[in-house]
Short mmCIF file of C-alpha atoms in Angstrom, two decimals:
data_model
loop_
_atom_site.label_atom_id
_atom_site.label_comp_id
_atom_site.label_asym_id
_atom_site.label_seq_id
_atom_site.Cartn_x
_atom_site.Cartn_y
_atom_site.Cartn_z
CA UNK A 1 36.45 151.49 145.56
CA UNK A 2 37.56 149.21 142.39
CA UNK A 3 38.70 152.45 140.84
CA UNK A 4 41.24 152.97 143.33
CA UNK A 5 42.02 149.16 143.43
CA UNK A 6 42.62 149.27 139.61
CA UNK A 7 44.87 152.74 140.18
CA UNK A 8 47.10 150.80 142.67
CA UNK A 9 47.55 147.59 140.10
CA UNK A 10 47.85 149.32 137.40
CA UNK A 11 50.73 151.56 138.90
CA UNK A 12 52.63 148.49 140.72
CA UNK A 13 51.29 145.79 138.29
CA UNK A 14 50.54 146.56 135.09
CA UNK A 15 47.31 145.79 132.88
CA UNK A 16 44.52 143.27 134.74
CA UNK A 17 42.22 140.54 133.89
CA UNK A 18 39.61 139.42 136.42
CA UNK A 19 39.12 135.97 137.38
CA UNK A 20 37.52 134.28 141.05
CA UNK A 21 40.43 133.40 143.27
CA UNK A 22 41.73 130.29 145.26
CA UNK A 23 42.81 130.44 148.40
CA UNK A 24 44.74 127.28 149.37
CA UNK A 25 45.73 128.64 153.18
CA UNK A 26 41.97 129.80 154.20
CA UNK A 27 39.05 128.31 154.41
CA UNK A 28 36.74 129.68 152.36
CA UNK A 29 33.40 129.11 153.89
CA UNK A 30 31.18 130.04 151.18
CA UNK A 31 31.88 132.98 148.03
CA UNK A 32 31.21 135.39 150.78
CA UNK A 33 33.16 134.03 153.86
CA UNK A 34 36.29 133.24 155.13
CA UNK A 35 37.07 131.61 158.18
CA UNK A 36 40.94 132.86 159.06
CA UNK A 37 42.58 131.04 162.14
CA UNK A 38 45.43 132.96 163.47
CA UNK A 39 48.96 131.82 165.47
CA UNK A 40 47.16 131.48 169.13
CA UNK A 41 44.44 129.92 167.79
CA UNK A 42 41.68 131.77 167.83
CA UNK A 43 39.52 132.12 164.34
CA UNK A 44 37.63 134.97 162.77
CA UNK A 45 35.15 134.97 160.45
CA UNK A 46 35.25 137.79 157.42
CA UNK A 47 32.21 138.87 155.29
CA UNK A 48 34.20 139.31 151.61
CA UNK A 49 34.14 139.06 148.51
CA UNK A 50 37.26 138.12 146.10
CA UNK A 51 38.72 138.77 142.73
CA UNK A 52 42.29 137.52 141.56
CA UNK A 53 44.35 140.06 139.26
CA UNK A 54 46.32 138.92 136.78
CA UNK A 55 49.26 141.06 134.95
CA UNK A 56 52.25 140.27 133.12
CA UNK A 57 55.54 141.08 134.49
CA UNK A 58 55.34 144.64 133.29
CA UNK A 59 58.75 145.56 133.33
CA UNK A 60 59.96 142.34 131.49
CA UNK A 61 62.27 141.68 133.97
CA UNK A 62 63.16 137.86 134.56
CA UNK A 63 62.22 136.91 138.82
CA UNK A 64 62.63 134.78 141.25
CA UNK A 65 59.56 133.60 142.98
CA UNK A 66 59.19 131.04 145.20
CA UNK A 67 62.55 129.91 145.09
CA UNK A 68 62.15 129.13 140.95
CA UNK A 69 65.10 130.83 139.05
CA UNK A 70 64.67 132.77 136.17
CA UNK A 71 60.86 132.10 135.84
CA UNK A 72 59.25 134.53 134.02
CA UNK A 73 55.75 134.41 136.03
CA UNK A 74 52.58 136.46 135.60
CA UNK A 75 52.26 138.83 138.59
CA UNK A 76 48.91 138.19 140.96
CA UNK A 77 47.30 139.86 143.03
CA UNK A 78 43.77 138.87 145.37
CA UNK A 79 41.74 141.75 146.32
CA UNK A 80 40.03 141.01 149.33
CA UNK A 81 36.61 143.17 149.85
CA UNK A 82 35.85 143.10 153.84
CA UNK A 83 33.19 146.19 154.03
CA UNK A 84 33.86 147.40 158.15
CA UNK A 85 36.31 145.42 159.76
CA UNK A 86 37.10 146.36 163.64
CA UNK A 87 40.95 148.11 163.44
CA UNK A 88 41.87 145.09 165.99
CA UNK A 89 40.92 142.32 163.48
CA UNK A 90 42.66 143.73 160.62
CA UNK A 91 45.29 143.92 162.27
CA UNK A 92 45.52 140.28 162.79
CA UNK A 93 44.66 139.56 159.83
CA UNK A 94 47.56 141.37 158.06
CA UNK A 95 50.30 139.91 160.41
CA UNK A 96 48.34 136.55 159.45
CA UNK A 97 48.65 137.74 155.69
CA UNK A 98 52.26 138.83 155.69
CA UNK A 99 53.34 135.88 157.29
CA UNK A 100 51.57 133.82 154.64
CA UNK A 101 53.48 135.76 151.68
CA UNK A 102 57.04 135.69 153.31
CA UNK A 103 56.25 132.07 152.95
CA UNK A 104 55.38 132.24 149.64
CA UNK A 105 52.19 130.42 150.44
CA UNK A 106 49.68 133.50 148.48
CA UNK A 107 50.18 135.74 146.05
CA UNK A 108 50.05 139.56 146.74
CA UNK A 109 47.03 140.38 148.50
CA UNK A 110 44.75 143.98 148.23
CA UNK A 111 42.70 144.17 151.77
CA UNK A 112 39.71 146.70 150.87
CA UNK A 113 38.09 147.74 153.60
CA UNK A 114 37.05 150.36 156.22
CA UNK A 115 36.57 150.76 159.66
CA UNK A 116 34.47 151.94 162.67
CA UNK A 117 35.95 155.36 164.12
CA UNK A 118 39.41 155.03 165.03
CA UNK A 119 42.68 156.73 165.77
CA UNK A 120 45.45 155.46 165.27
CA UNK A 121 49.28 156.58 165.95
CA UNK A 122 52.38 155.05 164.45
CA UNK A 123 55.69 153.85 165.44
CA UNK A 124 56.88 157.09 166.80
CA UNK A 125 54.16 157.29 169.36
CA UNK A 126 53.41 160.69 168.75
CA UNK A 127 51.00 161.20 171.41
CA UNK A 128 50.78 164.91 171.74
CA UNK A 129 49.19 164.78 168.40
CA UNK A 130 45.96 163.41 170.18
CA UNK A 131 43.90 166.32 171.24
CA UNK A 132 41.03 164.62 172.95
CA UNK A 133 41.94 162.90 176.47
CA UNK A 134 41.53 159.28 176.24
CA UNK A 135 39.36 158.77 178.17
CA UNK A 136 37.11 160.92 176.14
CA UNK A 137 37.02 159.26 172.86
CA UNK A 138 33.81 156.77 174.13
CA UNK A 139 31.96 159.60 173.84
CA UNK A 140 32.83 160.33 170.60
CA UNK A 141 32.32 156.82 169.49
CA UNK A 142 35.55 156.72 168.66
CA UNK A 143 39.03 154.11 169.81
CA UNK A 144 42.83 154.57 169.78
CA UNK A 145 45.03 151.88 168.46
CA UNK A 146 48.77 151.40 168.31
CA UNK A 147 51.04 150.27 165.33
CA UNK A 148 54.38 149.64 164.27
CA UNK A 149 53.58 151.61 160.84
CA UNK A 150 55.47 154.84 159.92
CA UNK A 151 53.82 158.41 159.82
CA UNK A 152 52.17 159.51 162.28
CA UNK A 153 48.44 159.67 164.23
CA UNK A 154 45.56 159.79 161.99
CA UNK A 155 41.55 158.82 161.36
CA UNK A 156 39.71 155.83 159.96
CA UNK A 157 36.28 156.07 159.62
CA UNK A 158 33.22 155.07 157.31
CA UNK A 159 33.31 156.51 154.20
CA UNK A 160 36.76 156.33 153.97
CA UNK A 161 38.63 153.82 151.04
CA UNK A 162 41.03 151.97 153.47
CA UNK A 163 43.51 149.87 151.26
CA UNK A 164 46.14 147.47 152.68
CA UNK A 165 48.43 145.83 150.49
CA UNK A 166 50.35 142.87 151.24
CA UNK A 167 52.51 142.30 148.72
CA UNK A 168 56.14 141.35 148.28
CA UNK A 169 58.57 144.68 146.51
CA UNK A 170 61.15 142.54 145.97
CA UNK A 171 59.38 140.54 143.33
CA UNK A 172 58.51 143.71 141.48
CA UNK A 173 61.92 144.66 141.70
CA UNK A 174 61.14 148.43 144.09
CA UNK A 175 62.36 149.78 146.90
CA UNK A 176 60.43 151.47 149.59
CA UNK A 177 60.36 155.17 148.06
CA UNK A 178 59.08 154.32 144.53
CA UNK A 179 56.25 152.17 146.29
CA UNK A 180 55.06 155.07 148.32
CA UNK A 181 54.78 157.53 145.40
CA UNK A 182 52.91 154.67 143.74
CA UNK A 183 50.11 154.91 146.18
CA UNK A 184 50.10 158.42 145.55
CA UNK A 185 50.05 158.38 142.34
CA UNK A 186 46.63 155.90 142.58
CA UNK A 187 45.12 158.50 144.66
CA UNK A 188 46.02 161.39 142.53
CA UNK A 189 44.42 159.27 139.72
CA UNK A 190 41.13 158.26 141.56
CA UNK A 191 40.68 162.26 142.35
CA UNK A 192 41.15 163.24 138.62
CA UNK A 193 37.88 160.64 137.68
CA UNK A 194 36.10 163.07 139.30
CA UNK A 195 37.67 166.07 138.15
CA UNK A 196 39.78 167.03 141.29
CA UNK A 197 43.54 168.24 141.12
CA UNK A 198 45.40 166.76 143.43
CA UNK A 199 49.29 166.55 144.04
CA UNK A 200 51.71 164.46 146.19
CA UNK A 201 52.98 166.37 149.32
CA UNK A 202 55.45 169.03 149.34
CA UNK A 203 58.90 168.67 151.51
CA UNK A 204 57.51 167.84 155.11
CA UNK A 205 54.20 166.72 153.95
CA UNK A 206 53.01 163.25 153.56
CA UNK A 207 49.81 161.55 152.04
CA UNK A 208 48.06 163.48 149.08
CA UNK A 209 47.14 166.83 148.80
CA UNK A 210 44.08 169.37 147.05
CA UNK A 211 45.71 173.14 147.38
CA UNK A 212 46.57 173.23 151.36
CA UNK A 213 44.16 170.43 152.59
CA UNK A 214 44.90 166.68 152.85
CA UNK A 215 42.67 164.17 151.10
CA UNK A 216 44.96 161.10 151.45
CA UNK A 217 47.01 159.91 153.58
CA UNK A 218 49.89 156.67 153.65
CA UNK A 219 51.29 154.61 156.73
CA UNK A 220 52.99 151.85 155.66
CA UNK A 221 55.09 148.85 157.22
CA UNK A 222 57.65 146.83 155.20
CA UNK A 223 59.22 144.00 156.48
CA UNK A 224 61.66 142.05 154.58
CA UNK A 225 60.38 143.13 151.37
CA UNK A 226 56.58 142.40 152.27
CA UNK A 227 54.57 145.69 152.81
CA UNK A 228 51.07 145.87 155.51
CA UNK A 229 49.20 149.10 156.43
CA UNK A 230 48.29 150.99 153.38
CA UNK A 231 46.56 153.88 152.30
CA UNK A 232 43.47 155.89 153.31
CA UNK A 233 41.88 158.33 151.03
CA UNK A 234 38.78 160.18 152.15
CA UNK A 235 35.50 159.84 150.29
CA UNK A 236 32.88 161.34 152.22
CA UNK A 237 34.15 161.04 155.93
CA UNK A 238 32.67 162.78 158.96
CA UNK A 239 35.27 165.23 158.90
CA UNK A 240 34.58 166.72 162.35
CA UNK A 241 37.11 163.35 163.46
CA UNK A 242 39.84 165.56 162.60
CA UNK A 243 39.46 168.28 164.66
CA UNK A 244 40.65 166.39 167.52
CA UNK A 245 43.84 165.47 165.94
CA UNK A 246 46.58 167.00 164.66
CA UNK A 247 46.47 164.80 161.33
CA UNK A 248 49.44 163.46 160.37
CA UNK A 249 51.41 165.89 162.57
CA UNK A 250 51.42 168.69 160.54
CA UNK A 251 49.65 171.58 162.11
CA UNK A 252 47.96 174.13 160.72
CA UNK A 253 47.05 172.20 157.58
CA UNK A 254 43.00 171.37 156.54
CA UNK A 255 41.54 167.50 155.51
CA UNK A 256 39.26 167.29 152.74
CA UNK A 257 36.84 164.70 150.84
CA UNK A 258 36.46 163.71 147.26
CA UNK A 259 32.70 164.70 148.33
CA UNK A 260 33.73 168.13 149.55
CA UNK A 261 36.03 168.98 146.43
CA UNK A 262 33.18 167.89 144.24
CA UNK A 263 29.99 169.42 145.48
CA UNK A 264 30.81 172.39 143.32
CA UNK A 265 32.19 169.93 140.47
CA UNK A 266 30.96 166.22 139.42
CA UNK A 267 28.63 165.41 142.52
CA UNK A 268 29.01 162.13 144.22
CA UNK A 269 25.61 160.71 145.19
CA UNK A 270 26.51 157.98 147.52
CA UNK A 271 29.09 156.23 148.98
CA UNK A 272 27.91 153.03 147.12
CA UNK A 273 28.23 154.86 143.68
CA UNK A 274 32.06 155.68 144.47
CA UNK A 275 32.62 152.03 145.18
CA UNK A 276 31.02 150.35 142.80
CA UNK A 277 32.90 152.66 139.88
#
């Protein structure tokens, strides 16, 4: 997944540089682990692995971070690599996270990650979307979760490049819309590596787009500048997921993989090969 990591920075951030990060409010337990304890006290422990980003301002523009005026500071950003993560524990974690950057206490922070089967629905609680009874989804393997992102009810699964950024738009000077077709754009540039043509979504559709069938989609939170949730673009899902949702809440409409658009293209071998690009 780096190549959609570097897509993201270099749309928000600018050029990078590589170094092994610091991280002054966690514990890190060894290059591999940290040990996050959370508001009511309870602690979790995260396989990982880190690298800090560094970029120039890339628009030039003089900022105030931190409460310094008129510093002219390099933008950062810590990509956090989690592997599966249970949707309940990330969750935590990014309230944890945001929390931590309102404060100015990190930097802008990249979760990477991806999770056992799960549906989730956002803020709207569009329910009807669901087209498995709940009590059904054990025997798919499968769990619904909650959120208070926008958009509406979709999949994670394995195979799947889950990306939650937690970083502040008000220090890179953007407002809500221009982020969102930012993440686009990074999936729109991870599909054309591999020789795929996708687009953003037309008037009433969200999330990114090959012809008539979704490959990515986008449910993001933003709270007082600082964004959470993220981005999910399909690598080589199980698919079959979908059918029991109406994704996104647009009916009628397909989902896709990178896999599926390029079995007839530039073949993907494994799921390791797309994340280690």
């Amino acid at each position: 997944m780096w190549a959609i990591q570097r897509a993201i920075f270099r749309r928000i951030h600018g050029t990078v540089d590589v170094t092994v990060p610091k991280l002054s409010s966690f514990s890190v337990v060894s290059p591999k682990n940290v040990e996050v304890e959370y508001a009511d006290g309870s602690k979790f422990n995260f396989s990982a692995e880190f690298q800090r980003i560094h970029s120039p301002a890339a628009d030039g523009k003089v900022r105030s971070i931190g409460g310094e005026k008129g510093m002219r500071i390099p933008r950062i950003l810590e990509v956090w690599k989690l592997g599966s993560v249970n949707y309940v524990e990330s969750l935590k974690l990014q309230e944890r996270l945001v929390t931590e950057r309102k404060a100015h206490r990190i930097p802008d922070t990249l979760l990477s990650l991806q999770h056992p089967p799960t549906y989730t629905l956002g803020k709207r609680r569009t329910d009807h979307n669901l087209l498995i009874p709940e009590s059904e989804l054990t025997k798919i393997g499968a769990e619904l979760h909650y959120t208070q992102r926008g958009g509406d009810i979709t999949f994670h699964g394995p195979s799947q490049a889950i990306l939650y950024p937690i970083i502040s738009l008000r220090d890179m000077g953007i407002g809500a819309r221009s982020y969102v077709e930012r993440l686009e754009s990074s999936m729109i540039e991870l599909a054309s590596i591999y020789g795929v043509k996708a687009r953003a979504g037309h008037k009433g559709e969200t999330g990114v787009w090959v012809g008539d069938q979704k490959i990515g989609a986008i449910g993001v939170r933003i709270s007082y500048g600082i964004t959470s949730h993220g981005l999910a673009f399909n690598i080589n899902p199980d698919l079959s997921y979908f059918k029991h949702i109406v994704p996104c809440g647009i009916a009628d409409k397909e989902v896709t993989s990178l896999r599926r658009e390029t079995e007839t293209k530039q073949l993907i071998p494994t799921w390791r090969g797309v994340s280690s690009h």
